[in-house]
C-alpha atoms as a printed R data frame, in Angstrom:
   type eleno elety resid chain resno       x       y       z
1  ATOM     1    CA   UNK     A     1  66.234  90.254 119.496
2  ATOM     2    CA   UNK     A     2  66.911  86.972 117.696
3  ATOM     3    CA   UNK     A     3  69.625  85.336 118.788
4  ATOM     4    CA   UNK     A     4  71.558  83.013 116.429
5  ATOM     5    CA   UNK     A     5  74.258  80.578 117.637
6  ATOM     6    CA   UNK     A     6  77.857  81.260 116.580
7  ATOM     7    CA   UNK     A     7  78.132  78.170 114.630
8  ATOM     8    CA   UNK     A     8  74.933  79.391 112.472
9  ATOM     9    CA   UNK     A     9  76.390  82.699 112.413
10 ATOM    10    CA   UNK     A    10  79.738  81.067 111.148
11 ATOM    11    CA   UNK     A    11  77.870  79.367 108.433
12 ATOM    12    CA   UNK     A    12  76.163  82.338 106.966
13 ATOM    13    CA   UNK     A    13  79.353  83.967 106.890
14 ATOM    14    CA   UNK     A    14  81.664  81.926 104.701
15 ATOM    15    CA   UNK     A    15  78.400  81.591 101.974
16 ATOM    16    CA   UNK     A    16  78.952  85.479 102.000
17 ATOM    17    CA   UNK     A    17  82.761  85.099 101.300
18 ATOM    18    CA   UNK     A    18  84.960  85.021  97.815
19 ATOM    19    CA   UNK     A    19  85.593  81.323  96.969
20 ATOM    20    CA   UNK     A    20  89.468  80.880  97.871
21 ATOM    21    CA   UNK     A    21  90.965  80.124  94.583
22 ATOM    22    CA   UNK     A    22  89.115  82.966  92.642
23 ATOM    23    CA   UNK     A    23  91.120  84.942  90.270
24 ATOM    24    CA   UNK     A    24  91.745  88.682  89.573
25 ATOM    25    CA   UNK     A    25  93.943  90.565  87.165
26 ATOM    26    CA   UNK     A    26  94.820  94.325  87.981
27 ATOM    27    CA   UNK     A    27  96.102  97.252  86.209
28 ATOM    28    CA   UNK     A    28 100.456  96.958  87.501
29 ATOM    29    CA   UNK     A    29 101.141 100.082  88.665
30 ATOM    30    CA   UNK     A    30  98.097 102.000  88.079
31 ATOM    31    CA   UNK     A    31  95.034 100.194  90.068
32 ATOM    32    CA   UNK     A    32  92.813 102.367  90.125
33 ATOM    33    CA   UNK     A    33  92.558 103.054  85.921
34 ATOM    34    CA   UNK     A    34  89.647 101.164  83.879
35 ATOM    35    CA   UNK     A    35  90.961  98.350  82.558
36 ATOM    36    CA   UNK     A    36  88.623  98.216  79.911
37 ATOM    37    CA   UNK     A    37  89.913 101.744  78.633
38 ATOM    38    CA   UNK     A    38  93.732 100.711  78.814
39 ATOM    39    CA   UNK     A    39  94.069  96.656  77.371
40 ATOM    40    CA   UNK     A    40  97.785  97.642  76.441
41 ATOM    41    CA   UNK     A    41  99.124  98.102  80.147
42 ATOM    42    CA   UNK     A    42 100.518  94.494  81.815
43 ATOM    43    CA   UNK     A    43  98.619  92.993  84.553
44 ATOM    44    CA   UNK     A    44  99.105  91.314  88.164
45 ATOM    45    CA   UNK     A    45  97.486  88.134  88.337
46 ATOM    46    CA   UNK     A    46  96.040  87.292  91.967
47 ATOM    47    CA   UNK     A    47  94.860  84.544  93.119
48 ATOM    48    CA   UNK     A    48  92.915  85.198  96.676
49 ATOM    49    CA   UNK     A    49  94.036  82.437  99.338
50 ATOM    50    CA   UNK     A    50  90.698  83.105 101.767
51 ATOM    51    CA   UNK     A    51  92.888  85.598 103.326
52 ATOM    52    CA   UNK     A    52  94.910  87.788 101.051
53 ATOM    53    CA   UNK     A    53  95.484  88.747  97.657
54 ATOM    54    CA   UNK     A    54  98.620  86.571  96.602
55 ATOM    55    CA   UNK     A    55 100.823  86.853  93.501
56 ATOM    56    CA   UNK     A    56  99.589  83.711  91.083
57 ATOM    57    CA   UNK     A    57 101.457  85.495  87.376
58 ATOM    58    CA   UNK     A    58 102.492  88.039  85.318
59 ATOM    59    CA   UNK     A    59 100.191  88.976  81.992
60 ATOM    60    CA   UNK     A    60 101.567  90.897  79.065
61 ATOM    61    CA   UNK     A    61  98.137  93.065  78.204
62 ATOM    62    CA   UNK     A    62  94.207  92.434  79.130
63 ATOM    63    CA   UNK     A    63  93.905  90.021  76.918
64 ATOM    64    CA   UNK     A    64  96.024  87.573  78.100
65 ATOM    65    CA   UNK     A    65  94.938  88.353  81.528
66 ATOM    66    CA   UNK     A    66  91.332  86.854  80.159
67 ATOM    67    CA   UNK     A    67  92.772  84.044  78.596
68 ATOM    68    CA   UNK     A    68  94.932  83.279  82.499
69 ATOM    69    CA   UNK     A    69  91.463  83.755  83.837
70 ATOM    70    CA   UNK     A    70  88.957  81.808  82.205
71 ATOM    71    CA   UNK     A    71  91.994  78.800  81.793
72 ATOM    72    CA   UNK     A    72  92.801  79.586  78.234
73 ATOM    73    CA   UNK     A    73  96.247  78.920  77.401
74 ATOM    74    CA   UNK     A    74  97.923  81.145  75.257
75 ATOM    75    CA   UNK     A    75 100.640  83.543  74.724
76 ATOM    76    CA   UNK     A    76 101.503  86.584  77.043
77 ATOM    77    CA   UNK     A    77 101.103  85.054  80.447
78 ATOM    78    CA   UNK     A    78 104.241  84.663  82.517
79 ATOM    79    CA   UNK     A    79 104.534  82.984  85.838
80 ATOM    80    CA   UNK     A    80 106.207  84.225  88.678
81 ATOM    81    CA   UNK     A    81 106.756  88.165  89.921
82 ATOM    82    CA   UNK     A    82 106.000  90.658  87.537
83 ATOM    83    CA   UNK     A    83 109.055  93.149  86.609
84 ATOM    84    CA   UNK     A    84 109.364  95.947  88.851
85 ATOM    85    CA   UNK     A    85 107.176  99.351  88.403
86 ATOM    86    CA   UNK     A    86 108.500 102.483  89.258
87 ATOM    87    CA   UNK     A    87 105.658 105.424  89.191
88 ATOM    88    CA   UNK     A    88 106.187 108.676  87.315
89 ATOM    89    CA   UNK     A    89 106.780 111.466  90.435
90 ATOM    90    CA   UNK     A    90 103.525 114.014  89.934
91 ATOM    91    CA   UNK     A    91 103.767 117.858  91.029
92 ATOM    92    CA   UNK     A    92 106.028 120.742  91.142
93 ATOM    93    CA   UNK     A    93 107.271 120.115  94.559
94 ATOM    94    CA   UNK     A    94 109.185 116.603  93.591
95 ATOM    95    CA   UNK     A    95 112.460 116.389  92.255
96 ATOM    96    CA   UNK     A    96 112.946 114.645  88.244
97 ATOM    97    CA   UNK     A    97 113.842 111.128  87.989
């Protein structure tokens, strides 16, 4: 077997990683819908730190997300935390809100 050094290995790692700095926008609330299919619903802004997801804004709908994204500005984007999300309770077995 091949063996590589650590500091090669190290190397060829962080090419393979996400740029710190790169920007996301998802869904609040509901991740895992299409965003494509739902441009109405707000959206998180996250900025990843080259550890972690971290909070970078607020955006109205999808297309002010694209405008945060691609450094735009514009109406609908809001910095700081996003308003709080409570989920609908699915099922028979949960109570009503």
């Amino acid at each position: 077997m091949d063996d590589e050094s650590l500091s090669q290995w190290a190397e060829r790692r962080d090419r393979r990683l996400r740029p710190v700095g790169q920007l996301k926008a998802v869904i609040v609330g509901h991740e895992n819908r299409p965003s494509h299919l739902h441009p109405d619903l707000p959206r998180l802004l996250l900025r990843w730190d080259g550890y972690q997801w971290t909070p970078e804004g607020y955006a109205e709908n999808y297309a002010s997300a694209q405008r945060f994204l691609h450094g735009i500005s514009g109406d609908g984007v809001v910095q700081g935390a996003p308003p709080p999300v409570r989920k609908k309770s699915v099922g028979r077995h949960r109570k009503p809100a």
